[in-house]
XYZ file of C-alpha atoms in Angstrom:
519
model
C 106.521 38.548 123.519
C 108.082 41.705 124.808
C 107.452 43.437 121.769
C 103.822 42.240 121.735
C 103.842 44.331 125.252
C 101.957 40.819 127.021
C 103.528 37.436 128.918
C 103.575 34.361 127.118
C 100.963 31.744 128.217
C 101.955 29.350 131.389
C 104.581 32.219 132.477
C 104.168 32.744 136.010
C 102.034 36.099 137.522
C 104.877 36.358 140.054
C 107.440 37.116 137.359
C 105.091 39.137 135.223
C 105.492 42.617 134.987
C 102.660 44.898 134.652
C 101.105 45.317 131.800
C 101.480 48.834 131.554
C 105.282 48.606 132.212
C 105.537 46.110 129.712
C 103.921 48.037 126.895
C 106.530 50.872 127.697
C 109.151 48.573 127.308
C 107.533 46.841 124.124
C 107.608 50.810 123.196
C 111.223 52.125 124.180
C 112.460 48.928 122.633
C 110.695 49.259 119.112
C 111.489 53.287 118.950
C 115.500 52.350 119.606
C 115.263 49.702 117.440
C 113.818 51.569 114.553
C 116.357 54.391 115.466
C 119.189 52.530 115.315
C 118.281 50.598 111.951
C 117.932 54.534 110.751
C 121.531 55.270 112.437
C 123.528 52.127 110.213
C 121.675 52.199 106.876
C 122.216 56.418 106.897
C 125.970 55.415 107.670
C 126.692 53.378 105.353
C 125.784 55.531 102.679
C 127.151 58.775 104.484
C 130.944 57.142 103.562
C 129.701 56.984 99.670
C 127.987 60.553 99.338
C 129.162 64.049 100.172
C 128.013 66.003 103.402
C 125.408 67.644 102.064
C 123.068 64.560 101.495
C 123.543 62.891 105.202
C 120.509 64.447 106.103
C 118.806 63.553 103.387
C 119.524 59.865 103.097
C 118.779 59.415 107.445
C 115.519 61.383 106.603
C 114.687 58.970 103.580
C 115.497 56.072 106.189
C 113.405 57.658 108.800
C 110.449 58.145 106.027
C 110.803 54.759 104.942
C 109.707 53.144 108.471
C 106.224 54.561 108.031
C 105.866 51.476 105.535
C 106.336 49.231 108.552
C 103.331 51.030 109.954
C 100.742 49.645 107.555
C 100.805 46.013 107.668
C 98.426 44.866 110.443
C 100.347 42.062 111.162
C 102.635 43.900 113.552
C 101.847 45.049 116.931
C 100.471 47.564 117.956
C 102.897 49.033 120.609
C 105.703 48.279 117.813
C 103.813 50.281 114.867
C 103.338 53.055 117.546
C 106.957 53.058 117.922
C 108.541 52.989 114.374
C 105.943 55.996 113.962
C 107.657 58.066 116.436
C 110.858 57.200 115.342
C 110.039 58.467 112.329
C 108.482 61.501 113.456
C 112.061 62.270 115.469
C 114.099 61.290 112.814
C 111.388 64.010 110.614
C 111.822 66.155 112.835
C 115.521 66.111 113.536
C 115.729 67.095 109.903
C 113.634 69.740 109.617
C 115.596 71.012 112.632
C 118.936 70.461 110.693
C 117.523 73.261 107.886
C 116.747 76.123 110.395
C 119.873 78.052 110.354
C 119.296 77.833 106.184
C 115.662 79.326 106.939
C 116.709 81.905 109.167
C 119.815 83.161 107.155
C 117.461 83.452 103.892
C 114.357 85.068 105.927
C 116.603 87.620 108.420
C 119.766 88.067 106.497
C 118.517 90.474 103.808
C 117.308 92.836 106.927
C 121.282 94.329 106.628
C 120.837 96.198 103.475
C 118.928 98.650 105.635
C 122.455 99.887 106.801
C 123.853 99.125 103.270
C 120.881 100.645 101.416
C 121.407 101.513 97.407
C 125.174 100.204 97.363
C 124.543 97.980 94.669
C 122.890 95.305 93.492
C 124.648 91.755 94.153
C 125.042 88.757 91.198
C 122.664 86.558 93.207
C 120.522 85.599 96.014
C 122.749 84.606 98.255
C 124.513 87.293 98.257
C 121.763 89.179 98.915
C 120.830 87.179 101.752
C 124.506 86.623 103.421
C 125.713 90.444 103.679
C 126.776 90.084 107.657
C 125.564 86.686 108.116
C 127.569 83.371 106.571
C 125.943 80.834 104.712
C 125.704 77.220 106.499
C 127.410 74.716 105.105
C 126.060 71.561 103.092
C 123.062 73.497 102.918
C 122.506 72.154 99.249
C 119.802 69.989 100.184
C 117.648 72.021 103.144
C 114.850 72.189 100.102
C 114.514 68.661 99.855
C 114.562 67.708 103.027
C 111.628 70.755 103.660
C 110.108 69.346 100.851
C 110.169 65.586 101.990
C 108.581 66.574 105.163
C 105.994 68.317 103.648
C 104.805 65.464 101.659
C 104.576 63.184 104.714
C 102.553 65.367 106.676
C 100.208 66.031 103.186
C 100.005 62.530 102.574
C 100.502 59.726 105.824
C 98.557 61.915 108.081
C 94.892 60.721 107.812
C 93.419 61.358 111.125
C 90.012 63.570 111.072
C 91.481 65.793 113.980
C 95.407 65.955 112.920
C 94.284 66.837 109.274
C 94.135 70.661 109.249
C 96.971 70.725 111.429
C 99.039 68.690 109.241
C 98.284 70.556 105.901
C 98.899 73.772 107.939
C 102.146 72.749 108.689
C 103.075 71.078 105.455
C 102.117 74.531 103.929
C 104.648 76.019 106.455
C 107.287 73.435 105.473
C 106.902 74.554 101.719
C 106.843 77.775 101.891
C 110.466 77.611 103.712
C 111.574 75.340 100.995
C 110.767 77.935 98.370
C 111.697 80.595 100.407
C 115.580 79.485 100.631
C 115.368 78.052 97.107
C 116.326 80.929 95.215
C 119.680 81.299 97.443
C 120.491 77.882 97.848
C 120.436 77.659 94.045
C 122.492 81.275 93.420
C 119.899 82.577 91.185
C 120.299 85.839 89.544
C 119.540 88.679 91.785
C 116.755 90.044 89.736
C 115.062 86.298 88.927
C 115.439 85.993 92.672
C 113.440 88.634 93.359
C 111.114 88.011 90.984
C 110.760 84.123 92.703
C 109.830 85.744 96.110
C 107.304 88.292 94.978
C 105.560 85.403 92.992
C 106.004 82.984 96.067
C 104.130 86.126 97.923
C 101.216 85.555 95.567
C 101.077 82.027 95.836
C 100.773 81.429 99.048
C 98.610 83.879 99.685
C 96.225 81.876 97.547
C 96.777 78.703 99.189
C 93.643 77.705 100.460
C 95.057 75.703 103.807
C 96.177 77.528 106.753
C 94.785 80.793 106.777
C 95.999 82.447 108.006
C 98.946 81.103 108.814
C 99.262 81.760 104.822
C 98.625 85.539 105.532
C 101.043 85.575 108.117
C 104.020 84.110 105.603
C 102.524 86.405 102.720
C 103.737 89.067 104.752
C 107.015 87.593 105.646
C 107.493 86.772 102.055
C 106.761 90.520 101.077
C 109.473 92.223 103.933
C 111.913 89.398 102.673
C 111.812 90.481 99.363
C 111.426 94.703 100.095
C 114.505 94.307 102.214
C 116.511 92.293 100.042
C 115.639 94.848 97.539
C 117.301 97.652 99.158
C 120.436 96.883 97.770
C 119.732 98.646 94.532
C 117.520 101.918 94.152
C 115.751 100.830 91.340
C 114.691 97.460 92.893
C 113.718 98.894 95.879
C 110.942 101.334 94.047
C 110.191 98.691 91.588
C 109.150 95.803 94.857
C 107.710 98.445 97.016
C 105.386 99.540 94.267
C 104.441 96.594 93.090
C 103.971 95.158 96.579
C 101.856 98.785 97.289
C 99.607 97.555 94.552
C 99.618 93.637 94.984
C 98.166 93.598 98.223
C 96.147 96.584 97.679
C 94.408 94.360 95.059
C 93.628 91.946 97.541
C 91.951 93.896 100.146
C 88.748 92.914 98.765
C 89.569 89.265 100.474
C 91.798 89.675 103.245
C 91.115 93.223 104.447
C 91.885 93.201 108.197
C 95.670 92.284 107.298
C 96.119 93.454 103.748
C 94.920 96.790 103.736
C 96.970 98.103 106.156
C 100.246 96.141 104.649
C 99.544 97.970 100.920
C 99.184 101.159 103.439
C 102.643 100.580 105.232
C 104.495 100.023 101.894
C 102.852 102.840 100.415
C 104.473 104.903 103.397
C 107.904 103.199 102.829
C 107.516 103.991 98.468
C 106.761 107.295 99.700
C 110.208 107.713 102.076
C 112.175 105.775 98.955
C 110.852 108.062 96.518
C 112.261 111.223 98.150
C 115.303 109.861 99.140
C 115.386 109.021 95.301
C 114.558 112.301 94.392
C 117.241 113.864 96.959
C 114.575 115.974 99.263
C 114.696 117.136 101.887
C 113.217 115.173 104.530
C 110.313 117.926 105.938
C 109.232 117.909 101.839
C 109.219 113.920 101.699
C 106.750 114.539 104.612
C 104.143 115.994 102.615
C 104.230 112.866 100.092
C 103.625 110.199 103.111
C 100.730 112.303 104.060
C 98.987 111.087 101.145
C 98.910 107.613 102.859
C 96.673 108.988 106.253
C 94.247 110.762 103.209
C 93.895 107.047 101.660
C 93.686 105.533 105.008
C 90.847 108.080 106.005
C 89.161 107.964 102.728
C 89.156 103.439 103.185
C 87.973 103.351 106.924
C 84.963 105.288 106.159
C 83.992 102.526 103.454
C 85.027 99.754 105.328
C 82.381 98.059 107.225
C 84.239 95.446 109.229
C 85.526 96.959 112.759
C 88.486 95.263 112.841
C 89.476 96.198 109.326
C 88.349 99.691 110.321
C 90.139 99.982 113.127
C 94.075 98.473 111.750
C 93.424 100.824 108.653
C 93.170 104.101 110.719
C 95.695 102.859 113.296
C 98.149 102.583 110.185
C 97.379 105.495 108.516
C 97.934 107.322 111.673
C 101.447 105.756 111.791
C 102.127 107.299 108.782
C 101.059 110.458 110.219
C 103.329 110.258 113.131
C 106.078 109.778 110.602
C 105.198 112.566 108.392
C 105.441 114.707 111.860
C 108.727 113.418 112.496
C 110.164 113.586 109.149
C 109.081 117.587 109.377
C 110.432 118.246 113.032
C 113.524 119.586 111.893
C 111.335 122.719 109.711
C 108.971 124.851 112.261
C 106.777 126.339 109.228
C 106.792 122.504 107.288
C 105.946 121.036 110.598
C 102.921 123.698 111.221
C 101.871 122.820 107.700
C 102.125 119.121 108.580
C 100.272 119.935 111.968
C 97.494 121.622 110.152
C 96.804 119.115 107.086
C 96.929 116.306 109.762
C 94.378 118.406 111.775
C 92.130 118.484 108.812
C 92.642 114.733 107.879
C 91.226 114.020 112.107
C 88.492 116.299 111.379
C 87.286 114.640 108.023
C 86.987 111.352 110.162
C 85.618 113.122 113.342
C 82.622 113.518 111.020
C 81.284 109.985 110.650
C 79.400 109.078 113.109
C 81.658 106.723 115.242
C 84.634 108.627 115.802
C 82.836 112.148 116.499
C 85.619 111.506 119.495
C 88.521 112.266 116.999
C 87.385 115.738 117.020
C 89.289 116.307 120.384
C 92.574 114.902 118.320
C 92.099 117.756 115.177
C 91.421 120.530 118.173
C 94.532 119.662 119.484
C 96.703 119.304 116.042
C 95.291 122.788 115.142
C 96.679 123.960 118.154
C 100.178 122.714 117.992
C 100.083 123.984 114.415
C 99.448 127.448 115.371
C 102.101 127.223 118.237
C 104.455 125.629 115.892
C 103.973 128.794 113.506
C 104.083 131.169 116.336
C 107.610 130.009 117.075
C 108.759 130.000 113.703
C 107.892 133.976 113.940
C 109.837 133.957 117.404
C 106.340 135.093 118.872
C 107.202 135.464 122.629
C 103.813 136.631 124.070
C 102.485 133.823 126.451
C 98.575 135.415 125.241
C 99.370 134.465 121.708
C 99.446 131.035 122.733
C 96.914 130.873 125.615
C 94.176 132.589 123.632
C 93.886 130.305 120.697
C 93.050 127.259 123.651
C 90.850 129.927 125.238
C 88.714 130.903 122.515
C 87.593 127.393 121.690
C 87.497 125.957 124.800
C 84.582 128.678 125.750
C 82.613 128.300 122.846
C 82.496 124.698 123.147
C 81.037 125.455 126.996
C 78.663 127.743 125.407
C 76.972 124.832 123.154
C 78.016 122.441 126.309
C 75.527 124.779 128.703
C 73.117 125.359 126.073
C 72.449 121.815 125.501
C 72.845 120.664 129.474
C 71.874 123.880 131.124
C 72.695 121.753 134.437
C 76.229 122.115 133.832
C 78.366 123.678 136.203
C 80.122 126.900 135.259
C 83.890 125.190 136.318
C 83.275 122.748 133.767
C 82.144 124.677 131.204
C 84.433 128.227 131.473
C 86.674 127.129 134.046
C 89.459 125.416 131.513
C 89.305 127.987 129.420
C 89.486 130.913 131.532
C 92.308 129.604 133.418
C 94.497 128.461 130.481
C 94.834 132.350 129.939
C 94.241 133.931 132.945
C 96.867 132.172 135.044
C 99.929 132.831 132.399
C 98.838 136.392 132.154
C 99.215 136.866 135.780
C 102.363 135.316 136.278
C 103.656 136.880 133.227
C 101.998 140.321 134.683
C 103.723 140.119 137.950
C 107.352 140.082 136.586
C 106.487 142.608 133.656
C 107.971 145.991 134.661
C 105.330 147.771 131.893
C 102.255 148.901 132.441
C 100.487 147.913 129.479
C 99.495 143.713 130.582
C 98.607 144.246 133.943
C 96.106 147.110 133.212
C 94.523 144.391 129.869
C 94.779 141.867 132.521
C 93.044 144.079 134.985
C 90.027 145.327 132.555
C 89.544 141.239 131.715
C 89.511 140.378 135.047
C 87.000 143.171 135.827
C 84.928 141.999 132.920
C 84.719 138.446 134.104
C 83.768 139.760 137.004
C 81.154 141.571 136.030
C 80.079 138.782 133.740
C 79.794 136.433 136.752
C 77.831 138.585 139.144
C 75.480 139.560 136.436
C 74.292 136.169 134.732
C 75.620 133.925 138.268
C 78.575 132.330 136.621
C 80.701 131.067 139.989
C 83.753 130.929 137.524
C 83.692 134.012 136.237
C 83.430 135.601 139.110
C 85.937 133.575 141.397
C 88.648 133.524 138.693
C 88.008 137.269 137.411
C 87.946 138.554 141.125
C 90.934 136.408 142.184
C 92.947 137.659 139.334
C 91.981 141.508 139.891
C 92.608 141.477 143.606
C 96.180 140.174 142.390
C 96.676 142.013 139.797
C 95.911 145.364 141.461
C 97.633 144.214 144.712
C 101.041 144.040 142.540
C 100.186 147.646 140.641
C 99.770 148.770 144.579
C 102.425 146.953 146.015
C 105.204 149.817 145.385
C 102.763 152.717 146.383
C 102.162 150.716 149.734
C 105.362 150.191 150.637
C 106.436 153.970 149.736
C 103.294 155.167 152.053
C 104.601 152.502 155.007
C 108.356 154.089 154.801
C 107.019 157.387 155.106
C 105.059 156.836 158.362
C 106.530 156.543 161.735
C 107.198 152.939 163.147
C 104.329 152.510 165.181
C 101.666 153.180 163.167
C 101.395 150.245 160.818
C 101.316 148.564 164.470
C 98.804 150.866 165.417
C 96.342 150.591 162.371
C 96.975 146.915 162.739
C 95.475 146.601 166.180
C 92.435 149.195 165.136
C 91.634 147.283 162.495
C 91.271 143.783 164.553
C 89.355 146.128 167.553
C 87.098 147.108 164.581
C 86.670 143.219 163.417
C 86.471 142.011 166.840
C 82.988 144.411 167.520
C 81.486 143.683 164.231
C 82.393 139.889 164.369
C 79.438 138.440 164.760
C 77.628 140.686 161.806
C 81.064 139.747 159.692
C 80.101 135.944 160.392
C 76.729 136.801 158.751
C 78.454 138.637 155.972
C 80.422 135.483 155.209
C 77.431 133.122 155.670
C 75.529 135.501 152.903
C 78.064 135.531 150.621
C 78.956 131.598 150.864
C 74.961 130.886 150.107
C 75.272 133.806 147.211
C 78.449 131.454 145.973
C 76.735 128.528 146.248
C 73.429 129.799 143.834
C 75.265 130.063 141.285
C 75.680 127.350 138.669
């Protein structure tokens, strides 16, 4: 009656236990019973078979107590629990073939320190070059495999469908994943088994996309475990360029930008192959941003949009990097990058990527002007200047509300400010008096249309700029005068301000509201 989970008729309430505690005991019992049947028939064959098929032959136990499950003759708290004995026992297994999974799937990742040394006989090598291969791990397929089928087949349930197919899906991908390397296949066949297994399960039609996710684990599995011979690394990374570049017209939002990303890498492979020098290979990944650009502006799905131009500007970055090293490559790189932003700046989404190309031009010219060891601060300041004004210009043509700072103010400083300090350590004549005429032109600009900018930046600048020209004149003049008249003059000049203060506060006042006119 205990494993029925309910008392026997005539049995005393007071010696009853509840029937909730019952059931869990009807439970526990059934789930150590069924584990324990599992436990002696798996150990009496583990004395007559080698190590590599105790997991197997426990798992076939374990597998084998779903068949208690059916007959409705049983319990129902006893079914329950030769279920979940099976489950653990499923489970235990699966558990058993990780270290198998994760040597196959990570190991290969090593050639990238080892890259073009030579191709190995087989898979396994491939896949154990700083990582040892587990032992009795003969049979991790099978038992994969096993597991798969019971989750395919026993689970019926409405609500634990999908996830079961999803996970049997999971189960044998991993099987055919470590296949080729448990079996020491050829290197080549090998690879050829994990670009088809790439193919195949991104066709699967369960788990999506859970199969997109191990199409893509597939693919790096196989590019790095190609690295170990040139040729096999530009044979997988072009043919995974193009395989998944064929299917962008299904699964865009992920594919796309993976055919992008191993374009990039064929790209860096190809001139390493062709011994350039990095700052050249730079100019071949830029092709990649030029796709990427010319594929977002078809695209009509955001999302697809939006991981295609975030990996094409990736590749950008790296084509940047890759040209650091070269000032005049790099401004070339700075520039064709500029003109790549600006042919997405026009659509009519991402007018904001303008900004981006402004600024890429820029660096490119101040990359070049380096190269040419140009030292003059104006050589740098003016090509930020120039634009930045003319956009102000349109800004205040099409918002006449607009205040002068915003419009001139950036622009005006971003020369004005390095001139001066430049000016004020220069013992030549020739910047301050430019400096001087600007800043008198802005000046006169500001007064005359009632630009506050102008005016307060142009005047600020003269005043300074003239007061350093002065400066050594002033101090000759004060050494050539007696003591006390600097003193003198001083206190004249505050008698003078003291009995014109009150028509000096009016001054002030008059030119504050003049200030505060203009725009």
């Amino acid at each position: 009656m205990a494993w029925r989970g309910t008392s026997a008729p005539g049995t005393a309430p007071s010696t009853d236990l509840p029937a909730s505690q019952s059931t869990a005991h009807a439970f526990g019992l059934s789930v150590a019973s069924a584990l324990l049947l599992v436990a002696a028939l798996g150990g009496m064959a583990r004395s007559a078979l080698p190590g590599a098929w105790t997991v197997p032959v426990h798992l076939a136990c374990g597998i084998a107590l779903l068949a208690a499950v059916r007959p409705e003759g049983l319990p129902e708290t006893v079914r329950r629990g030769f279920a979940a004995a099976s489950g653990a026992v499923q489970a235990l297994a699966v558990v058993w073939t990780l270290p198998v999974v994760a040597v196959t799937l990570l190991g290969p990742v090593a050639w990238v320190t080892h890259a073009w040394s030579g191709a190995p006989a087989d898979l396994r090598e491939a896949v154990t070059v700083d990582l040892p291969w587990p032992p009795h791990a003969a049979t991790a397929p099978l038992v994969l495999v096993a597991v798969a089928a019971v989750l395919a087949l026993a689970v019926r349930h409405s609500d634990w469908r999908p996830r079961a197919l999803t996970g049997a899906l999971v189960l044998t991908w991993a099987a055919a994943l470590t296949l080729p390397a448990v079996l020491e296949l050829p290197y080549t066949l090998g690879l050829l088994v994990l670009g088809s297994l790439t193919g195949v399960i991104l066709a699967s039609p369960y788990g999506q996309p859970t199969a997109t996710v191990l199409a893509l684990a597939t693919s790096a599995n196989l590019g790095f475990a190609a690295l170990a011979s040139q040729s096999a690394t530009l044979t997988a990374l072009g043919a995974l360029t193009v395989f998944f570049a064929v299917v962008s017209w299904r699964f865009t939002v992920v594919t796309a930008p993976a055919a992008l990303a191993y374009a990039t890498t064929l790209a860096c492979a190809t001139g390493a192959a062709a011994d350039w020098q990095p700052q050249y290979t730079a100019l071949l990944v830029l092709a990649v941003p030029v796709s990427a650009a010319l594929l977002a502006a078809r695209l009509k799905e955001p999302r697809a949009t939006l991981t295609v131009e975030v990996t094409g500007a990736g590749a950008a970055l790296l084509a940047v990097a890759l040209a650091a090293t070269d000032p005049p490559m790099l401004a070339l790189v700075l520039s064709l990058c500029g003109v790549i932003a600006t042919g997405t700046a026009l659509r009519p989404d991402r007018h904001a990527v303008g900004y981006a190309a402004t600024a890429l031009f820029l660096l490119a010219t101040w990359v070049r002007l380096a190269a040419w060891q140009v030292g003059t601060p104006e050589a740098y300041t003016l090509p930020v200047t120039i634009p930045a004004l003319v956009v102000g210009f349109l800004r205040r043509r099409r918002a006449p509300e607009t205040s002068s700072w915003t419009a001139y103010g950036p622009g005006l400083a971003a020369t004005l400010l390095p001139s001066l300090v430049m000016a004020w350590g220069d013992p030549h004549w020739t910047r301050p008096l430019l400096l001087g005429l600007a800043a008198l032109s802005l000046t006169l600009l500001g007064g005359g249309y009632s630009l506050q900018a102008p005016l307060v930046l142009g005047g600020s600048v003269l005043t300074l700029d003239a007061l350093h020209e002065l400066a050594p004149y002033i101090v000759q003049v004060t050494d050539a005068l007696p003591r006390w008249v600097p003193p003198a003059l001083a206190g004249l000049l505050l008698l003078a301000l003291g009995a014109t203060y009150e028509r000096r506060i009016r001054d002030v006042r008059r030119m504050r509201n003049l200030l505060g006119r203009m725009s």
